[in-house]
Coordinates of C-alpha atoms and ligand atoms in Angstrom, one line a residue:
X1 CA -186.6 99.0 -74.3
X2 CA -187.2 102.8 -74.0
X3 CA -186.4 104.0 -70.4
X4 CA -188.5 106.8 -70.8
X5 CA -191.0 105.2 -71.7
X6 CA -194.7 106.0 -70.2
X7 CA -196.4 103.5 -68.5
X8 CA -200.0 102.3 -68.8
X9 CA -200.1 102.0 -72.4
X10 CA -202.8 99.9 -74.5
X11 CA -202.0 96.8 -72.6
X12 CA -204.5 96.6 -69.1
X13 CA -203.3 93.7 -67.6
X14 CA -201.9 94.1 -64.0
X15 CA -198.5 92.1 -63.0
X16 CA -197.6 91.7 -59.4
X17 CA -194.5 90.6 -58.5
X18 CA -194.8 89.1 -54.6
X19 CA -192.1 88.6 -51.8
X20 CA -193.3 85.3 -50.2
X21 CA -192.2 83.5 -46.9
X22 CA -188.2 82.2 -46.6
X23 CA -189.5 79.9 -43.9
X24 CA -191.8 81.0 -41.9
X25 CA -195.4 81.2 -43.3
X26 CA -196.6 84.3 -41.0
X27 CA -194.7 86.4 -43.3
X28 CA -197.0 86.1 -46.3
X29 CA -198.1 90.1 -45.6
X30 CA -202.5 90.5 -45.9
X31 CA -201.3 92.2 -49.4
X32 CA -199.3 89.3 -50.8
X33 CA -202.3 87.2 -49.9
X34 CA -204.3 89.5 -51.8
X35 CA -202.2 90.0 -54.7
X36 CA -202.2 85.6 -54.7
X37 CA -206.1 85.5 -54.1
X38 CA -206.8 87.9 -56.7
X39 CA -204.2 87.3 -59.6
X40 CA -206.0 85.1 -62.9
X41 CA -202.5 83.2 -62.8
X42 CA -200.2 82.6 -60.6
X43 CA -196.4 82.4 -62.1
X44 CA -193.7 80.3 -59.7
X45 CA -190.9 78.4 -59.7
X46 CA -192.1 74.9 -58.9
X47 CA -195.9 74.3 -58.7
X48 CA -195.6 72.0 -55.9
X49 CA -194.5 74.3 -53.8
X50 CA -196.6 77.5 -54.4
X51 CA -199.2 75.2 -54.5
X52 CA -198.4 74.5 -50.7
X53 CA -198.3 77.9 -49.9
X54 CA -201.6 78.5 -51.6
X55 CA -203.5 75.6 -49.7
X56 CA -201.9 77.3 -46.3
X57 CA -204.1 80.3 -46.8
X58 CA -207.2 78.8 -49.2
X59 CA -206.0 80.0 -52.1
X60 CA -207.3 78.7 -55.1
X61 CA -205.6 80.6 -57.8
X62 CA -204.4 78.3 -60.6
X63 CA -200.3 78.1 -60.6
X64 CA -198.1 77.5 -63.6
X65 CA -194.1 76.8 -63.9
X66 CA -191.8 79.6 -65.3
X67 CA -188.3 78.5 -64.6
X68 CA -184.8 79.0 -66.6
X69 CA -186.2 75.9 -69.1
X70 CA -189.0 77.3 -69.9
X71 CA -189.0 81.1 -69.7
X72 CA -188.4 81.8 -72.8
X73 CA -191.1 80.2 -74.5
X74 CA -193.5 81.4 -71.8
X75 CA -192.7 85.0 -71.7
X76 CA -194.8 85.9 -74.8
X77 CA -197.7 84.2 -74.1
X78 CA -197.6 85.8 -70.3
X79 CA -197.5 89.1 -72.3
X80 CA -200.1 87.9 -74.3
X81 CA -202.2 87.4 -70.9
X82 CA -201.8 90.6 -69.6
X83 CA -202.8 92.1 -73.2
X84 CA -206.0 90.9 -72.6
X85 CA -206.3 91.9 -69.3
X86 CA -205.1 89.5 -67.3
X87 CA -203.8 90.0 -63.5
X88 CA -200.2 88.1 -63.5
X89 CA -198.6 87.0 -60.1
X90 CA -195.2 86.3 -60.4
X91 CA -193.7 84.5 -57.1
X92 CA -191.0 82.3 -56.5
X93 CA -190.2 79.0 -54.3
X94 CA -189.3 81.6 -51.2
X95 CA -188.5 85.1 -50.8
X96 CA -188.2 87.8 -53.8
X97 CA -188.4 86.9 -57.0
X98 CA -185.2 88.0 -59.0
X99 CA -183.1 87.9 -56.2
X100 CA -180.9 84.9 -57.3
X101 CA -184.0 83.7 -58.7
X102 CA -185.9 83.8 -62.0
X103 CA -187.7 86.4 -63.2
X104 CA -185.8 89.8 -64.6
X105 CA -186.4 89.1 -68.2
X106 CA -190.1 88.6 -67.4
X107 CA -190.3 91.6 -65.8
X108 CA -188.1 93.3 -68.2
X109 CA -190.5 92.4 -71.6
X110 CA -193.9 93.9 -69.4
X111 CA -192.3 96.6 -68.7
X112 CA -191.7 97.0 -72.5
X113 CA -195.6 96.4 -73.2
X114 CA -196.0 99.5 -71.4
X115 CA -197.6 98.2 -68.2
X116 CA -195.3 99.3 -64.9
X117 CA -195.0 95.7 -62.9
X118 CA -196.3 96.2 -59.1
X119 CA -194.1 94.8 -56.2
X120 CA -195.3 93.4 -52.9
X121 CA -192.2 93.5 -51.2
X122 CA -191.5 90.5 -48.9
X123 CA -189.0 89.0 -47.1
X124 CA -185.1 88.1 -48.5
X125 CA -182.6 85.9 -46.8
X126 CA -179.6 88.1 -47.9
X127 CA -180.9 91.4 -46.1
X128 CA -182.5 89.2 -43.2
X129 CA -178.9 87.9 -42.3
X130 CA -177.3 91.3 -42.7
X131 CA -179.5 92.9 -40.0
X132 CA -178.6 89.8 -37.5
X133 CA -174.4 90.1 -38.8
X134 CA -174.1 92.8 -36.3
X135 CA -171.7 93.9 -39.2
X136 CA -171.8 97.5 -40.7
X137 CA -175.1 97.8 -42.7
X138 CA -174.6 101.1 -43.9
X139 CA -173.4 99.9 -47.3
X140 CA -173.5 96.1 -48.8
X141 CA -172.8 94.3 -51.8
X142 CA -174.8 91.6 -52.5
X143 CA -173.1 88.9 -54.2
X144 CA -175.2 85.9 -54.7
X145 CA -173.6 82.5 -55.3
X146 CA -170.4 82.3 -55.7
X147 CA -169.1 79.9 -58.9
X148 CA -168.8 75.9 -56.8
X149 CA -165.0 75.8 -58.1
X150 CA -162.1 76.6 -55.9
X151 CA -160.6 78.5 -58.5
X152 CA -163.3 80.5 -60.2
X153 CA -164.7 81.4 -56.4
X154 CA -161.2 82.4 -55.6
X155 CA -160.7 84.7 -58.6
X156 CA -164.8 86.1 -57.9
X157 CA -164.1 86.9 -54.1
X158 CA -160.4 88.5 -55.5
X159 CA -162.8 90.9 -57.9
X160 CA -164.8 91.5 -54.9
X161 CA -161.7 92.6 -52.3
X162 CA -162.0 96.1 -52.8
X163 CA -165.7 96.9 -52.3
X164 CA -165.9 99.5 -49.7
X165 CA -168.9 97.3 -48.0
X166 CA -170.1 94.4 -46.6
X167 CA -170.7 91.6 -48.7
X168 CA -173.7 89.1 -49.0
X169 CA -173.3 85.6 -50.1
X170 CA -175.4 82.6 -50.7
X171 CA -174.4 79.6 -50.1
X172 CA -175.2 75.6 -49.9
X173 CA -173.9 73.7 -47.1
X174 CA -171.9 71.5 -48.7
X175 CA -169.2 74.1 -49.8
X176 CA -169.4 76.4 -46.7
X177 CA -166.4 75.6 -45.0
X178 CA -164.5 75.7 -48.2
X179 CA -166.1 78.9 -49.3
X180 CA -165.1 80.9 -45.9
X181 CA -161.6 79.3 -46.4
X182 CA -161.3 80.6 -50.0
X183 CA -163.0 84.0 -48.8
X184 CA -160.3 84.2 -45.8
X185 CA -157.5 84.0 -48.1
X186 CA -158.9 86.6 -51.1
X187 CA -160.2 89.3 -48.7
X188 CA -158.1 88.6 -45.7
X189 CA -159.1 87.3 -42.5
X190 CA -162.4 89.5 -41.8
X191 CA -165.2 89.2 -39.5
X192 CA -168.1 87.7 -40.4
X193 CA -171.3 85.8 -40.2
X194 CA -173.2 82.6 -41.1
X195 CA -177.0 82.7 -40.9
X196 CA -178.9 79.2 -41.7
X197 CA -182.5 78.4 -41.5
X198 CA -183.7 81.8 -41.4
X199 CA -187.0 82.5 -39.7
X200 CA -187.1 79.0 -39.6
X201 CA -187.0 76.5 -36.3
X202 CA -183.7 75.8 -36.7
X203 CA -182.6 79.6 -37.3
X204 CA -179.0 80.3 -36.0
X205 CA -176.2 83.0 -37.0
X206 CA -172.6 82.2 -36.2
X207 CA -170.2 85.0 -35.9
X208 CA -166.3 85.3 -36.1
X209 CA -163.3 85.8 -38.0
X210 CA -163.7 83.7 -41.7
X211 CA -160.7 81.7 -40.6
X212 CA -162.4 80.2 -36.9
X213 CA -165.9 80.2 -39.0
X214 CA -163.9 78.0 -41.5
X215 CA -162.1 76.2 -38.7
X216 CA -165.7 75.6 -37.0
X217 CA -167.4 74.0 -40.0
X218 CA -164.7 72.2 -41.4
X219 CA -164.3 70.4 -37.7
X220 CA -168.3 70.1 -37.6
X221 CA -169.2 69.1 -41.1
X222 CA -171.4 71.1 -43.1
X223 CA -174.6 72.4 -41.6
X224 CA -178.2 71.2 -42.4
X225 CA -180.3 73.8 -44.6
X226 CA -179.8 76.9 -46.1
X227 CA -177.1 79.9 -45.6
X228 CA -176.2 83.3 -46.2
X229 CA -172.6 84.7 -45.2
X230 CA -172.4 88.1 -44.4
X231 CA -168.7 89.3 -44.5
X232 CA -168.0 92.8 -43.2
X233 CA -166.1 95.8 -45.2
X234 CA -162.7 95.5 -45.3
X235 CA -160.4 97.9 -42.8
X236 CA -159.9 101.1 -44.0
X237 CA -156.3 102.1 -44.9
X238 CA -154.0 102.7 -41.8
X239 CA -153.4 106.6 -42.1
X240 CA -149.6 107.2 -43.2
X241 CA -147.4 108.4 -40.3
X242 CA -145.9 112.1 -40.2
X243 CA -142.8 111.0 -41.2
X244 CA -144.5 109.5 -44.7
X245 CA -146.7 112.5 -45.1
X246 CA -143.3 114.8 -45.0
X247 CA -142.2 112.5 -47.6
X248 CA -144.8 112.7 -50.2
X249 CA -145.4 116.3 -49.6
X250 CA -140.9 116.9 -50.5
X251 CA -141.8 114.6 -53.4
X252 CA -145.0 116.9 -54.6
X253 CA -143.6 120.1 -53.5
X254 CA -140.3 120.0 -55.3
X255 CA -142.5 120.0 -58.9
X256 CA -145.8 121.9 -57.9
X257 CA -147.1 124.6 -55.9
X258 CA -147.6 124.3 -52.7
X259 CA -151.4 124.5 -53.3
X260 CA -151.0 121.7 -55.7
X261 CA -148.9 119.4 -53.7
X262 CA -151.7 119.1 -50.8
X263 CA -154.5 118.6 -53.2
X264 CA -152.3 115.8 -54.5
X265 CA -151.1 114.5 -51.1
X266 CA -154.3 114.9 -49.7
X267 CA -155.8 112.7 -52.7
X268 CA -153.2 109.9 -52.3
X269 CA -153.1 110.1 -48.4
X270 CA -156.5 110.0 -47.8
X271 CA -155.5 112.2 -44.7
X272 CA -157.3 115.5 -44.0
X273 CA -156.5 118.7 -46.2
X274 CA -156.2 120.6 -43.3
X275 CA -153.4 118.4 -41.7
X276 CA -151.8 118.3 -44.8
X277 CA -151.9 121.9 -45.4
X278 CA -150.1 122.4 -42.1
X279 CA -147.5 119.9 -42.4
X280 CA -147.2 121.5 -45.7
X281 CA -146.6 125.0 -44.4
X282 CA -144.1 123.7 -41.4
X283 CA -142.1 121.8 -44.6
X284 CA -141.8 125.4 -46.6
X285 CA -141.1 127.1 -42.9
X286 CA -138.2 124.7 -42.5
X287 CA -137.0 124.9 -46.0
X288 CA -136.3 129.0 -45.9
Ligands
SAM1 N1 -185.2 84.7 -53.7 C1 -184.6 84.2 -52.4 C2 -184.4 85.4 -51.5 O1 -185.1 86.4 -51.7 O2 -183.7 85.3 -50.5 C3 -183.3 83.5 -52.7 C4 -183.4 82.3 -53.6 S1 -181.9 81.4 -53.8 C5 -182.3 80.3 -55.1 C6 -181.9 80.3 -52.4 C7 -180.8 80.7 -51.4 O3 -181.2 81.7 -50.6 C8 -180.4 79.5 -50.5 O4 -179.5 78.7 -51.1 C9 -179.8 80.3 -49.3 O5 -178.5 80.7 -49.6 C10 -180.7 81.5 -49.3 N2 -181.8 81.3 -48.4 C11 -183.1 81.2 -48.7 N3 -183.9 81.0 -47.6 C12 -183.1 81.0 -46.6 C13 -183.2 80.9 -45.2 N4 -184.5 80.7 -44.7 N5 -182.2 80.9 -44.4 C14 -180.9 81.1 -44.9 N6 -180.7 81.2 -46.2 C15 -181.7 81.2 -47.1

């Protein structure tokens, strides 16, 4: 697939890709409605339950499976739909499709027909229970599910430990407590949160250390319904004391300028040039 490709080529179909409800059916927006009401086909995960959120707001719009099984062999013919003109919906059993949820390689192959897919955004668990963490939301990592093993989940949060920024997990109940313990032993004890039944009756968020969050659920027994953990960033590095600044600078300084040796210091310290400059300076003072 050509990434500079342009868009709107022979093909005239329309494809829609729409963020449906994680719970609470108020937030179907007026345009996903639309883009469900008007679509030829509706694309989903499980018929059953599109088909529940269709009868909610009189929608009549026929709805057809595209799952993991079955993608594959339906992906042509979808293409096939739009190149004759067809308006594709593609939706799935809650939230936005493609996040931890079918749908890239669909969305990959139109965009290769030459017709530029259409989003109505809608709502997500993961960023939903990052904005109710109360942890820094200035950068995240979402993660997804983690692999159900001790072992491969312990060697996927380890890969994880250095991301400058909170992460996002999904999660079932039935491994949560063991989860938090695994993630409190790869990324260290850090604060967190657990969000379940988001937007939903039930909706709570839980917030502490991953060790007492651990401690809670493994005393509690898992939760009923679904859940996101938020973990914050990890702390930045404790700044190196004067006396360990002096010490790198003599190391730098003895084989490089003194220019040099605060670039370098400064690099590896992750202390301020300025302050390193002037501990710098004092060093050479000293030394004549
Ligand atoms: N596409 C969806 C989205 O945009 O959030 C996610 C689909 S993924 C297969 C399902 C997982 O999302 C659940 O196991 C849970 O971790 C999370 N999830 C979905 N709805 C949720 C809710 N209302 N409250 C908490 N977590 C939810």
């Amino acid at each position: 697939m050509s990434s500079t490709r342009v868009t709107g080529g022979p093909a005239s179909g329309r494809f829609t890709i729409v963020g449906t409800p994680i719970g609470n059916l108020s937030d179907l927006s007026p345009r996903g409605q639309a883009a469900l009401m008007d679509a030829d086909v509706i694309y989903c995960e499980d018929t059953r339950v599109t088909g529940k959120l269709c009868a909610h707001f009189g929608i009549k719009t026929p709805c057809r499976a595209y799952h993991e099984h079955n993608a594959e062999a339906l992906r042509p013919r979808i293409l096939e739909a739009l190149a004759q003109g067809q308006a594709v919906t593609l939706v799935s059993d809650a939230g936005m499709p493609l996040i931890s949820d079918p749908g890239y390689k669909l969305v990959q192959a139109v965009i290769g027909t030459g017709i530029e897919p259409q989003v109505v955004p809608g709502p997500t668990a993961a960023t939903t229970a990052l904005v109710l963490a109360g942890l820094p939301s200035d950068r995240f990592f979402f993660a997804g599910f983690l692999p159900p093993k001790s072992g491969a989940r312990r060697k996927a949060l380890g890969e994880l430990a250095q991301i400058p920024a909170s992460l996002i997990f999904y999660e079932g109940p039935s491994r949560l407590a063991a989860m938090l313990n695994d993630a409190a032993e790869a990324l260290g004890d850090r604060s967190a949160a657990v969000s379940r039944e988001l937007t939903k009756l039930y909706e709570e968020t839980r917030r502490g250390r991953l060790s007492e969050l651990a401690e809670h659920y493994q005393t509690q027994g898992a939760p009923k319904g679904e859940i996101v953990v938020v973990v914050g960033p990890p702390a930045p590095a404790e700044a190196p004391s004067e006396g360990d600044l002096d010490a790198m600078l003599e190391d730098a300084m003895r084989e490089n300028s003194l220019k040099d040796a605060v670039a370098y210091v400064t690099n590896i310290s992750g202390t301020k040039k300025k302050l390193v400059y002037e501990r710098a300076l004092k060093l050479k003072e000293q030394s004549q």
